[in-house]
PDB file of C-alpha atoms and ligand atoms in Angstrom:
ATOM      1  CA  MET A  26      -0.145   0.128   0.088  1.00 46.00           C
ATOM      2  CA  ALA A  27       1.251   3.879  -1.027  1.00 46.00           C
ATOM      3  CA  GLU A  28       1.650   5.836   1.378  1.00 48.00           C
ATOM      4  CA  GLN A  29       2.264   9.026  -0.528  1.00 49.00           C
ATOM      5  CA  GLY A  30       3.134  12.252   1.724  1.00 50.00           C
ATOM      6  CA  VAL A  31       3.479  10.284   4.164  1.00 54.00           C
ATOM      7  CA  ALA A  32       5.905  10.168   6.587  1.00 56.00           C
ATOM      8  CA  ARG A  33       6.117   6.354   8.673  1.00 64.00           C
ATOM      9  CA  ALA A  34       7.071   6.994  12.183  1.00 76.00           C
ATOM     10  CA  HIS A  35      10.439   4.032  12.469  1.00 89.00           C
ATOM     11  CA  ASP A  36      10.678   2.529  15.771  1.00 93.00           C
ATOM     12  CA  LEU A  37      13.456   0.111  16.949  1.00 96.00           C
ATOM     13  CA  ILE A  38      13.030  -4.413  16.394  1.00 97.00           C
ATOM     14  CA  TYR A  39      14.955  -5.672  18.708  1.00 98.00           C
ATOM     15  CA  TYR A  40      17.027  -9.487  18.680  1.00 98.00           C
ATOM     16  CA  GLY A  41      15.315 -11.987  17.315  1.00 97.00           C
ATOM     17  CA  HIS A  42      13.486  -9.686  15.577  1.00 97.00           C
ATOM     18  CA  ASP A  43      13.631 -11.536  11.513  1.00 97.00           C
ATOM     19  CA  THR A  44      14.836  -8.804   9.490  1.00 98.00           C
ATOM     20  CA  LEU A  45      18.410  -7.504  11.399  1.00 98.00           C
ATOM     21  CA  ARG A  46      18.663 -11.418  10.233  1.00 98.00           C
ATOM     22  CA  LYS A  47      18.737 -10.734   6.291  1.00 98.00           C
ATOM     23  CA  VAL A  48      21.162  -9.104   4.273  1.00 98.00           C
ATOM     24  CA  ALA A  49      20.171  -5.815   3.567  1.00 98.00           C
ATOM     25  CA  GLU A  50      19.857  -4.111   0.014  1.00 98.00           C
ATOM     26  CA  GLU A  51      21.466  -1.994  -2.040  1.00 98.00           C
ATOM     27  CA  ILE A  52      20.159   1.464  -2.005  1.00 98.00           C
ATOM     28  CA  GLY A  53      19.857   2.661  -6.203  1.00 96.00           C
ATOM     29  CA  ASP A  54      18.590   5.522  -5.513  1.00 94.00           C
ATOM     30  CA  VAL A  55      19.077   8.965  -2.471  1.00 96.00           C
ATOM     31  CA  ASN A  56      15.628   9.601  -3.310  1.00 96.00           C
ATOM     32  CA  GLY A  57      13.147  11.580  -1.628  1.00 96.00           C
ATOM     33  CA  GLU A  58      12.472   8.627   0.970  1.00 96.00           C
ATOM     34  CA  ILE A  59      15.698   7.477   1.755  1.00 97.00           C
ATOM     35  CA  ILE A  60      16.358  11.670   2.966  1.00 97.00           C
ATOM     36  CA  SER A  61      13.626  10.202   4.741  1.00 96.00           C
ATOM     37  CA  LEU A  62      13.899   7.566   6.481  1.00 97.00           C
ATOM     38  CA  ILE A  63      17.707   9.226   6.888  1.00 97.00           C
ATOM     39  CA  ASP A  64      15.667  12.311   9.153  1.00 96.00           C
ATOM     40  CA  SER A  65      13.457   9.869  10.754  1.00 97.00           C
ATOM     41  CA  MET A  66      16.403   7.112  11.643  1.00 97.00           C
ATOM     42  CA  TYR A  67      18.141  10.375  13.711  1.00 96.00           C
ATOM     43  CA  ASN A  68      14.750  11.111  15.798  1.00 96.00           C
ATOM     44  CA  VAL A  69      14.658   6.832  16.889  1.00 97.00           C
ATOM     45  CA  MET A  70      18.950   7.233  17.475  1.00 97.00           C
ATOM     46  CA  TYR A  71      18.844  10.351  19.687  1.00 96.00           C
ATOM     47  CA  ARG A  72      15.476   9.779  21.260  1.00 95.00           C
ATOM     48  CA  SER A  73      17.553   6.302  22.181  1.00 95.00           C
ATOM     49  CA  LYS A  74      20.545   7.889  22.871  1.00 94.00           C
ATOM     50  CA  GLY A  75      22.587   5.468  20.923  1.00 95.00           C
ATOM     51  CA  ILE A  76      25.485   6.638  18.652  1.00 96.00           C
ATOM     52  CA  GLY A  77      25.226   5.015  15.649  1.00 98.00           C
ATOM     53  CA  LEU A  78      22.045   3.036  13.994  1.00 98.00           C
ATOM     54  CA  ALA A  79      21.478   1.110  10.911  1.00 98.00           C
ATOM     55  CA  ALA A  80      18.121   1.239   8.825  1.00 98.00           C
ATOM     56  CA  PRO A  81      17.809  -2.917   9.733  1.00 98.00           C
ATOM     57  CA  GLN A  82      17.615  -1.852  13.653  1.00 98.00           C
ATOM     58  CA  VAL A  83      14.227   0.024  11.544  1.00 98.00           C
ATOM     59  CA  ASP A  84      12.798  -3.036   9.842  1.00 97.00           C
ATOM     60  CA  VAL A  85      14.125  -1.623   7.152  1.00 98.00           C
ATOM     61  CA  SER A  86      16.085  -4.312   5.475  1.00 98.00           C
ATOM     62  CA  LYS A  87      18.884  -1.309   2.933  1.00 98.00           C
ATOM     63  CA  ARG A  88      22.172  -0.695   3.083  1.00 98.00           C
ATOM     64  CA  LEU A  89      22.419   2.332   5.103  1.00 98.00           C
ATOM     65  CA  PHE A  90      24.298   3.674   8.690  1.00 98.00           C
ATOM     66  CA  ILE A  91      23.487   6.944  10.307  1.00 98.00           C
ATOM     67  CA  LEU A  92      26.376   7.651  13.357  1.00 97.00           C
ATOM     68  CA  ASP A  93      26.801  10.508  16.043  1.00 96.00           C
ATOM     69  CA  ILE A  94      30.122  10.440  18.257  1.00 94.00           C
ATOM     70  CA  SER A  95      30.322  14.284  17.765  1.00 89.00           C
ATOM     71  CA  GLU A  96      30.003  14.109  21.926  1.00 85.00           C
ATOM     72  CA  GLU A  97      33.103  11.222  21.597  1.00 82.00           C
ATOM     73  CA  GLU A  98      36.688  11.823  21.783  1.00 75.00           C
ATOM     74  CA  GLY A  99      37.042  15.330  23.435  1.00 77.00           C
ATOM     75  CA  GLY A 100      34.638  16.792  21.154  1.00 74.00           C
ATOM     76  CA  LYS A 101      36.642  15.768  18.322  1.00 74.00           C
ATOM     77  CA  GLY A 102      34.044  13.338  16.915  1.00 78.00           C
ATOM     78  CA  VAL A 103      31.647  13.552  14.072  1.00 89.00           C
ATOM     79  CA  SER A 104      28.232  13.034  12.570  1.00 92.00           C
ATOM     80  CA  LEU A 105      27.788  10.596   9.348  1.00 95.00           C
ATOM     81  CA  GLU A 106      24.900   9.206   6.989  1.00 97.00           C
ATOM     82  CA  LEU A 107      26.343   6.544   4.749  1.00 98.00           C
ATOM     83  CA  ILE A 108      24.800   5.098   1.728  1.00 98.00           C
ATOM     84  CA  ASN A 109      25.717   1.409   0.323  1.00 98.00           C
ATOM     85  CA  PRO A 110      28.841   1.446   3.011  1.00 98.00           C
ATOM     86  CA  VAL A 111      32.157  -1.284   1.910  1.00 98.00           C
ATOM     87  CA  ILE A 112      34.701  -2.144   3.765  1.00 98.00           C
ATOM     88  CA  ARG A 113      37.678  -2.222   1.350  1.00 98.00           C
ATOM     89  CA  GLU A 114      40.337  -2.410   3.909  1.00 98.00           C
ATOM     90  CA  SER A 115      40.637  -3.674   7.542  1.00 98.00           C
ATOM     91  CA  SER A 116      44.048  -3.177   9.423  1.00 98.00           C
ATOM     92  CA  ASP A 117      45.853  -6.395  10.560  1.00 98.00           C
ATOM     93  CA  LYS A 118      46.157  -4.807  14.389  1.00 98.00           C
ATOM     94  CA  GLU A 119      43.009  -5.220  16.097  1.00 98.00           C
ATOM     95  CA  GLY A 120      41.893  -4.459  18.843  1.00 97.00           C
ATOM     96  CA  PRO A 121      39.101  -5.099  21.259  1.00 97.00           C
ATOM     97  CA  TYR A 122      35.775  -2.389  22.710  1.00 97.00           C
ATOM     98  CA  ASN A 123      32.987  -2.887  24.614  1.00 97.00           C
ATOM     99  CA  GLU A 124      29.754  -3.050  22.434  1.00 98.00           C
ATOM    100  CA  GLY A 125      26.496  -2.158  22.870  1.00 98.00           C
ATOM    101  CA  CYS A 126      24.084  -2.077  20.349  1.00 98.00           C
ATOM    102  CA  LEU A 127      20.220  -0.639  20.459  1.00 98.00           C
ATOM    103  CA  SER A 128      18.558  -3.204  19.006  1.00 98.00           C
ATOM    104  CA  VAL A 129      20.318  -5.762  22.802  1.00 98.00           C
ATOM    105  CA  PRO A 130      19.687  -3.179  25.069  1.00 97.00           C
ATOM    106  CA  GLY A 131      21.263  -3.848  28.380  1.00 96.00           C
ATOM    107  CA  ILE A 132      23.851  -6.173  26.658  1.00 97.00           C
ATOM    108  CA  TRP A 133      27.549  -4.926  26.942  1.00 98.00           C
ATOM    109  CA  GLU A 134      30.136  -7.271  25.548  1.00 97.00           C
ATOM    110  CA  GLU A 135      33.985  -7.332  24.870  1.00 97.00           C
ATOM    111  CA  VAL A 136      33.947  -7.188  20.970  1.00 98.00           C
ATOM    112  CA  THR A 137      37.804  -7.914  18.483  1.00 98.00           C
ATOM    113  CA  ARG A 138      37.641  -5.644  15.910  1.00 98.00           C
ATOM    114  CA  PRO A 139      40.376  -4.263  13.504  1.00 98.00           C
ATOM    115  CA  LEU A 140      41.045  -1.115  15.231  1.00 98.00           C
ATOM    116  CA  GLU A 141      41.344   0.935  10.815  1.00 98.00           C
ATOM    117  CA  ILE A 142      39.223   0.372   7.618  1.00 98.00           C
ATOM    118  CA  LEU A 143      38.107   2.453   4.456  1.00 98.00           C
ATOM    119  CA  VAL A 144      35.008   3.050   3.831  1.00 98.00           C
ATOM    120  CA  THR A 145      33.936   4.266   1.416  1.00 98.00           C
ATOM    121  CA  GLY A 146      30.349   4.854  -0.225  1.00 98.00           C
ATOM    122  CA  VAL A 147      27.550   7.400  -1.021  1.00 98.00           C
ATOM    123  CA  ASP A 148      26.031  10.415   1.718  1.00 96.00           C
ATOM    124  CA  ARG A 149      23.333  12.478   1.680  1.00 95.00           C
ATOM    125  CA  GLU A 150      24.034  14.656  -1.610  1.00 95.00           C
ATOM    126  CA  GLY A 151      24.130  11.529  -3.746  1.00 95.00           C
ATOM    127  CA  ASN A 152      28.121  12.174  -3.575  1.00 96.00           C
ATOM    128  CA  GLU A 153      30.859   9.577  -3.438  1.00 97.00           C
ATOM    129  CA  VAL A 154      32.575   9.372  -0.582  1.00 98.00           C
ATOM    130  CA  GLU A 155      35.469   7.920   1.468  1.00 98.00           C
ATOM    131  CA  TYR A 156      36.440   7.288   4.985  1.00 97.00           C
ATOM    132  CA  GLU A 157      39.730   6.281   6.518  1.00 97.00           C
ATOM    133  CA  ALA A 158      38.390   5.503   9.518  1.00 96.00           C
ATOM    134  CA  LYS A 159      39.839   3.918  13.324  1.00 95.00           C
ATOM    135  CA  GLY A 160      39.008   4.516  16.991  1.00 94.00           C
ATOM    136  CA  LEU A 161      35.386   5.134  18.115  1.00 95.00           C
ATOM    137  CA  LEU A 162      34.554   5.764  14.105  1.00 96.00           C
ATOM    138  CA  ALA A 163      36.090   3.170  12.890  1.00 97.00           C
ATOM    139  CA  ARG A 164      34.431   0.562  15.812  1.00 97.00           C
ATOM    140  CA  VAL A 165      30.856   1.758  15.072  1.00 98.00           C
ATOM    141  CA  MET A 166      30.750   1.512  11.769  1.00 98.00           C
ATOM    142  CA  GLN A 167      31.345  -1.982  11.356  1.00 98.00           C
ATOM    143  CA  HIS A 168      28.920  -2.385  14.240  1.00 98.00           C
ATOM    144  CA  GLU A 169      27.291  -1.174  11.478  1.00 98.00           C
ATOM    145  CA  ILE A 170      28.555  -2.171   8.860  1.00 98.00           C
ATOM    146  CA  ASP A 171      28.512  -5.613   9.828  1.00 98.00           C
ATOM    147  CA  HIS A 172      23.588  -4.835  10.963  1.00 98.00           C
ATOM    148  CA  LEU A 173      23.471  -4.356   7.008  1.00 98.00           C
ATOM    149  CA  ASN A 174      24.759  -7.818   6.450  1.00 98.00           C
ATOM    150  CA  GLY A 175      22.780  -9.321   9.303  1.00 98.00           C
ATOM    151  CA  ILE A 176      25.282  -9.992  12.198  1.00 98.00           C
ATOM    152  CA  LEU A 177      24.638  -8.575  15.617  1.00 98.00           C
ATOM    153  CA  PHE A 178      27.072  -8.101  17.537  1.00 98.00           C
ATOM    154  CA  VAL A 179      27.137 -10.762  19.800  1.00 98.00           C
ATOM    155  CA  ASP A 180      27.372 -12.851  17.277  1.00 97.00           C
ATOM    156  CA  ARG A 181      31.194 -11.994  17.237  1.00 97.00           C
ATOM    157  CA  ILE A 182      31.775 -12.590  21.248  1.00 96.00           C
ATOM    158  CA  GLU A 183      32.464 -15.929  22.715  1.00 95.00           C
ATOM    159  CA  ASP A 184      30.154 -18.937  22.600  1.00 96.00           C
ATOM    160  CA  TYR A 185      30.323 -19.740  26.048  1.00 96.00           C
ATOM    161  CA  ILE A 186      29.489 -16.051  27.310  1.00 96.00           C
ATOM    162  CA  ARG A 187      26.550 -16.013  24.489  1.00 95.00           C
ATOM    163  CA  ASN A 188      24.730 -18.476  26.747  1.00 96.00           C
ATOM    164  CA  GLU A 189      25.232 -16.976  30.198  1.00 97.00           C
ATOM    165  CA  LEU A 190      23.359 -14.003  28.114  1.00 97.00           C
ATOM    166  CA  ARG A 191      21.221 -16.963  26.522  1.00 97.00           C
ATOM    167  CA  PRO A 192      18.043 -15.790  29.834  1.00 97.00           C
ATOM    168  CA  GLU A 193      18.726 -12.257  28.712  1.00 97.00           C
ATOM    169  CA  LEU A 194      18.283 -12.324  25.185  1.00 97.00           C
ATOM    170  CA  LYS A 195      15.083 -14.118  25.609  1.00 97.00           C
ATOM    171  CA  LYS A 196      14.038 -11.983  27.343  1.00 97.00           C
ATOM    172  CA  ILE A 197      14.628  -8.867  24.425  1.00 97.00           C
ATOM    173  CA  LYS A 198      12.692 -11.024  21.753  1.00 97.00           C
ATOM    174  CA  LYS A 199       9.830 -10.824  23.640  1.00 96.00           C
ATOM    175  CA  LEU A 200      10.664  -6.275  23.278  1.00 95.00           C
ATOM    176  CA  ASN A 201       9.694  -6.957  19.558  1.00 95.00           C
ATOM    177  CA  HIS A 202       5.904  -8.111  20.156  1.00 78.00           C
ATOM    178  CA  ARG A 203       5.434  -4.867  22.127  1.00 68.00           C
ATOM    179  CA  THR A 204       2.229  -2.777  21.292  1.00 51.00           C
TER     180      THR A 204
HETATM  181 ZN1   ZN B   2      23.733  -2.054  16.497  1.00 68.00          ZN
END
């Protein structure tokens, strides 16, 4: 059904929801629909006090994420949105960081990832962009790009830790059924 001219309100979905497990679709055209999706995602992210959000987390299976780490790293961080992002290079050097996720609320675990990456994509003006990212920026980008491939950070932790989290994850699944 077409809802022309009506901006759809987006809500978070949680661990256990099918959309979080799909490989998201490439975005063809950065049109008005995509721009209003981006704006809506910022609303959801700020409301939930997150620093990154991928479109699948609001039940839209498209290759797009936003992030805002402008308050982090001593106020030197950035805010950006990236469409069809691709990681071109990853450093051999990896490190741990305590990650959380708006779709897996209340759980924080150490995840090891490459410390530096080279990422390309398209911005909201439709321009090709490239980022050499390190630190928190590289971390958040990799976490969000994982979402576009149906991967959650809890997939990247040790099996025994995930097993211990099972009761909590079960509770989080139920958040999807709230009315
Ligand atoms: Zn996440």
